[in-house]
CSV table of C-alpha atoms in Angstrom, one decimal:
chain,number,residue,atom,x,y,z
J,1,GLU,CA,-1.5,-19.4,6.6
J,2,ALA,CA,-3.2,-16.7,5.9
J,3,GLN,CA,-2.5,-15.2,3.0
J,4,VAL,CA,-3.2,-12.7,-0.8
J,5,THR,CA,-2.7,-14.6,-3.1
J,6,GLN,CA,-2.0,-12.7,-6.8
J,7,ASN,CA,-1.5,-14.5,-10.1
J,8,PRO,CA,0.6,-13.7,-12.5
J,9,ARG,CA,3.6,-12.6,-10.8
J,10,TYR,CA,4.6,-11.7,-14.1
J,11,LEU,CA,3.0,-10.5,-17.1
J,12,ILE,CA,3.8,-9.1,-20.4
J,13,THR,CA,1.1,-8.0,-23.3
J,14,VAL,CA,0.3,-6.4,-26.1
J,15,THR,CA,-2.0,-3.3,-26.1
J,16,GLY,CA,-5.2,-4.4,-26.6
J,17,LYS,CA,-5.2,-7.4,-25.5
J,18,LYS,CA,-7.7,-8.1,-22.5
J,19,LEU,CA,-6.8,-9.4,-19.3
J,20,THR,CA,-7.0,-10.5,-16.2
J,21,VAL,CA,-5.2,-10.7,-12.6
J,22,THR,CA,-6.3,-12.6,-10.5
J,23,CYS,CA,-6.4,-11.4,-6.4
J,24,SER,CA,-7.5,-14.1,-3.6
J,25,GLN,CA,-7.4,-14.3,0.1
J,26,ASN,CA,-8.2,-16.7,2.4
J,27,MET,CA,-8.9,-14.8,6.1
J,28,ASN,CA,-12.4,-14.3,4.8
J,29,HIS,CA,-11.9,-10.4,4.8
J,30,GLU,CA,-14.6,-8.3,3.6
J,31,TYR,CA,-12.8,-5.3,2.8
J,32,MET,CA,-10.5,-6.2,-1.0
J,33,SER,CA,-8.7,-3.7,-2.8
J,34,TRP,CA,-6.2,-3.3,-5.8
J,35,TYR,CA,-3.4,-0.4,-6.2
J,36,ARG,CA,-0.7,0.6,-9.2
J,37,GLN,CA,2.6,1.1,-7.7
J,38,ASP,CA,4.9,3.7,-9.9
J,39,PRO,CA,8.5,5.3,-9.4
J,40,GLY,CA,7.9,9.5,-7.6
J,41,LEU,CA,4.0,8.4,-7.2
J,42,GLY,CA,3.7,5.5,-4.3
J,43,LEU,CA,0.6,3.4,-4.4
J,44,ARG,CA,-2.5,4.7,-6.0
J,45,GLN,CA,-5.9,2.8,-5.2
J,46,ILE,CA,-7.7,1.5,-8.3
J,47,TYR,CA,-10.6,-0.2,-7.6
J,48,TYR,CA,-11.9,-1.5,-3.8
J,49,SER,CA,-15.0,-3.4,-2.2
J,50,MET,CA,-16.4,-3.3,1.2
J,51,ASN,CA,-18.0,-6.7,0.9
J,52,VAL,CA,-19.6,-8.6,-2.4
J,53,GLU,CA,-21.3,-6.9,-5.3
J,54,VAL,CA,-19.9,-3.7,-3.7
J,55,THR,CA,-16.8,-1.9,-5.1
J,56,ASP,CA,-16.6,1.7,-5.8
J,57,LYS,CA,-13.4,3.7,-7.5
J,58,GLY,CA,-9.8,4.5,-6.1
J,59,ASP,CA,-8.7,7.4,-7.7
J,60,VAL,CA,-7.2,5.7,-11.0
J,61,PRO,CA,-9.9,3.2,-11.8
J,62,GLU,CA,-9.6,4.8,-15.9
J,63,GLY,CA,-8.7,1.7,-17.4
J,64,TYR,CA,-10.1,-1.1,-15.4
J,65,LYS,CA,-12.6,-2.9,-14.0
J,66,VAL,CA,-13.7,-5.4,-11.1
J,67,SER,CA,-16.1,-7.8,-10.0
J,68,ARG,CA,-16.7,-9.3,-6.5
J,69,LYS,CA,-18.9,-12.7,-6.7
J,70,GLU,CA,-17.3,-14.1,-4.0
J,71,LYS,CA,-15.9,-12.7,-0.6
J,72,ARG,CA,-12.4,-14.4,-1.4
J,73,ASN,CA,-12.0,-13.0,-5.1
J,74,PHE,CA,-11.6,-10.2,-6.3
J,75,PRO,CA,-10.1,-10.1,-10.0
J,76,LEU,CA,-8.4,-6.7,-12.0
J,77,ILE,CA,-9.5,-7.0,-15.6
J,78,LEU,CA,-8.2,-4.5,-18.3
J,79,GLU,CA,-10.2,-4.9,-21.0
J,80,SER,CA,-8.1,-3.1,-23.8
J,81,PRO,CA,-4.5,-2.5,-21.6
J,82,SER,CA,-2.4,-0.1,-22.9
J,83,PRO,CA,1.2,1.2,-22.4
J,84,ASN,CA,0.5,3.5,-19.9
J,85,GLN,CA,-0.6,0.6,-17.2
J,86,THR,CA,2.8,-0.5,-17.1
J,87,SER,CA,3.3,-1.1,-13.6
J,88,LEU,CA,3.6,-2.8,-10.1
J,89,TYR,CA,0.0,-4.0,-9.1
J,90,PHE,CA,-1.0,-4.8,-5.8
J,91,CYS,CA,-3.9,-6.8,-4.5
J,92,ALA,CA,-4.9,-6.4,-0.4
J,93,SER,CA,-7.3,-6.3,1.8
J,94,ARG,CA,-8.9,-6.0,5.5
J,95,ARG,CA,-11.2,-6.7,7.9
J,96,THR,CA,-13.8,-4.4,8.4
J,97,GLY,CA,-14.0,-1.4,10.4
J,98,GLY,CA,-10.2,-0.5,10.0
J,99,GLY,CA,-6.7,-2.4,10.7
J,100,LYS,CA,-3.8,-3.0,8.9
J,101,LEU,CA,-4.1,-4.7,4.9
J,102,PHE,CA,-2.5,-7.6,3.8
J,103,PHE,CA,-0.8,-7.4,0.5
J,104,GLY,CA,-0.1,-9.9,-2.1
J,105,SER,CA,2.7,-10.1,-3.2
J,106,GLY,CA,2.3,-7.9,-6.4
J,107,THR,CA,2.1,-8.6,-10.5
J,108,GLN,CA,4.3,-6.7,-12.4
J,109,LEU,CA,2.8,-6.0,-15.8
J,110,SER,CA,4.1,-4.5,-19.5
J,111,VAL,CA,2.1,-3.7,-22.1
J,112,LEU,CA,4.1,-3.4,-25.4
B,1,ALA,CA,-9.8,15.7,0.5
B,2,GLN,CA,-7.5,13.7,1.8
B,3,ARG,CA,-3.5,14.1,1.4
B,4,VAL,CA,-0.5,11.9,2.2
B,5,THR,CA,2.9,13.7,2.5
B,6,GLN,CA,6.2,12.0,2.3
B,7,PRO,CA,9.0,15.5,1.8
B,8,GLU,CA,12.0,13.1,1.1
B,9,LYS,CA,12.2,10.4,-1.8
B,10,LEU,CA,15.6,9.2,-0.4
B,11,LEU,CA,17.4,9.5,2.7
B,12,SER,CA,20.8,8.3,3.7
B,13,VAL,CA,22.2,7.8,6.9
B,14,PHE,CA,25.0,5.8,8.0
B,15,LYS,CA,24.8,2.7,10.4
B,16,GLY,CA,24.3,4.2,14.2
B,17,ALA,CA,22.4,6.8,12.6
B,18,PRO,CA,19.2,8.2,14.1
B,19,VAL,CA,16.8,8.3,11.3
B,20,GLU,CA,13.7,10.1,11.3
B,21,LEU,CA,11.1,9.7,7.4
B,22,LYS,CA,8.4,12.4,7.8
B,23,CYS,CA,4.8,11.8,7.0
B,24,ASN,CA,2.4,15.1,7.0
B,25,TYR,CA,-1.8,14.4,6.6
B,26,SER,CA,-4.3,16.6,5.4
B,27,TYR,CA,-7.6,15.0,6.7
B,28,SER,CA,-10.5,16.9,7.9
B,29,GLY,CA,-11.9,14.1,10.5
B,30,SER,CA,-9.8,11.7,13.0
B,31,PRO,CA,-7.2,10.1,11.6
B,32,GLU,CA,-6.0,7.0,11.5
B,33,LEU,CA,-2.5,6.4,10.4
B,34,PHE,CA,0.7,3.8,9.3
B,35,TRP,CA,3.8,3.0,8.1
B,36,TYR,CA,4.1,0.6,5.6
B,37,VAL,CA,7.7,-0.7,5.1
B,38,GLN,CA,8.5,-2.6,1.4
B,39,TYR,CA,12.6,-4.8,1.8
B,40,SER,CA,13.3,-4.8,-2.3
B,41,ARG,CA,10.5,-4.6,-4.4
B,42,GLN,CA,8.6,-7.5,-2.2
B,43,ARG,CA,5.0,-6.7,-1.1
B,44,LEU,CA,4.4,-3.9,1.1
B,45,GLN,CA,3.8,-5.0,5.2
B,46,LEU,CA,2.6,-3.6,8.2
B,47,LEU,CA,5.2,-1.8,10.5
B,48,LEU,CA,3.7,0.3,12.9
B,49,ARG,CA,-0.1,1.6,13.4
B,50,HIS,CA,-0.8,4.5,15.5
B,51,ILE,CA,-3.9,3.2,17.5
B,52,SER,CA,-1.2,1.0,19.1
B,53,ARG,CA,1.4,3.0,19.7
B,54,GLU,CA,3.9,0.0,19.2
B,55,SER,CA,7.3,-0.3,18.9
B,56,ILE,CA,8.3,-2.4,15.3
B,57,LYS,CA,12.2,-3.5,14.8
B,58,GLY,CA,13.0,-0.2,17.0
B,59,PHE,CA,10.5,1.6,15.3
B,60,THR,CA,8.8,4.6,16.5
B,61,ALA,CA,5.8,6.7,15.3
B,62,ASP,CA,3.8,9.8,17.5
B,63,LEU,CA,0.9,11.1,15.6
B,64,ASN,CA,1.2,14.8,16.4
B,65,LYS,CA,-2.0,16.2,15.8
B,66,GLY,CA,-1.8,19.7,16.1
B,67,GLU,CA,0.9,19.7,12.9
B,68,THR,CA,-0.7,17.0,11.4
B,69,SER,CA,2.7,14.7,11.2
B,70,PHE,CA,2.8,11.1,11.9
B,71,HIS,CA,6.8,10.9,11.2
B,72,LEU,CA,8.8,7.8,12.1
B,73,LYS,CA,12.0,7.1,14.0
B,74,LYS,CA,14.5,5.4,15.2
B,75,PRO,CA,17.3,6.2,17.4
B,76,PHE,CA,20.0,4.2,15.4
B,77,ALA,CA,19.4,2.8,12.0
B,78,GLN,CA,20.5,-1.0,10.8
B,79,GLU,CA,21.7,-2.3,7.4
B,80,GLU,CA,18.7,-4.3,7.1
B,81,ASP,CA,16.5,-0.8,7.6
B,82,SER,CA,17.6,-0.4,4.1
B,83,ALA,CA,13.7,-0.2,2.0
B,84,MET,CA,10.9,2.0,0.8
B,85,TYR,CA,8.9,3.4,4.2
B,86,TYR,CA,5.2,4.1,3.2
B,87,CYS,CA,3.2,6.9,5.3
B,88,ALA,CA,-0.4,5.7,5.0
B,89,LEU,CA,-4.3,6.8,6.4
B,90,LEU,CA,-7.1,5.8,6.3
B,91,SER,CA,-10.2,7.9,5.9
B,92,GLY,CA,-13.8,7.6,4.9
B,93,GLY,CA,-15.4,5.7,6.9
B,94,TYR,CA,-12.5,3.3,6.7
B,95,GLN,CA,-13.0,2.9,2.9
B,96,LYS,CA,-10.3,4.9,1.4
B,97,VAL,CA,-6.8,4.5,1.9
B,98,THR,CA,-4.4,7.0,1.0
B,99,PHE,CA,-0.1,6.0,0.0
B,100,GLY,CA,2.4,8.9,0.4
B,101,THR,CA,4.8,8.4,-2.2
B,102,GLY,CA,7.1,6.4,-0.2
B,103,THR,CA,10.3,7.6,0.6
B,104,LYS,CA,13.8,5.0,0.5
B,105,LEU,CA,15.5,4.6,3.5
B,106,GLN,CA,19.5,3.7,2.6
B,107,VAL,CA,21.8,3.2,5.5
B,108,ILE,CA,25.0,3.2,4.7
B,109,PRO,CA,27.8,0.4,6.1
């Protein structure tokens, strides 16, 4: 089954403790991206990647890092999480050249 | 810079009534526009893509370049249509996807 898999589904952590949210897709998509969803603000793009070793900032990249060492994986790294990063995070992928985004099931992150 | 505006945070309609969810965009190039739907904080799913001009679950959307709008319409709302709806714009050589802030559709039985 074609899908985007995110882990974990829920995560509670404390300020300053590094964490990684994983994202994997099995559709051989070149394009992958991360979004955060906040009430009243909709979805905002954090980072995206056009292909392996090619990443770029979205609208709200501060406090986040990403890497794209393999085509299928696109982890989101929070080196020193802060409470304002408490949010619902979605990973998505699609083929190059446009078309619909396939979304993961989301990761609800709470930073205390 | 591109921008997507969904002016209504919440739209409440009665079952069987017509629905129109508004979406306006700002983009200097040729836009590719989508509607995504999210049921109860689940993952987003594609509802419509303007290029395909499909009708999904009774919803349609027409791109109006003159008014820079891509409103989502359905003639008769159903209870199962209650969800968050996001309008999205693909731009920048297919790199950037900009979402609107979303409209929550509430269908009253």
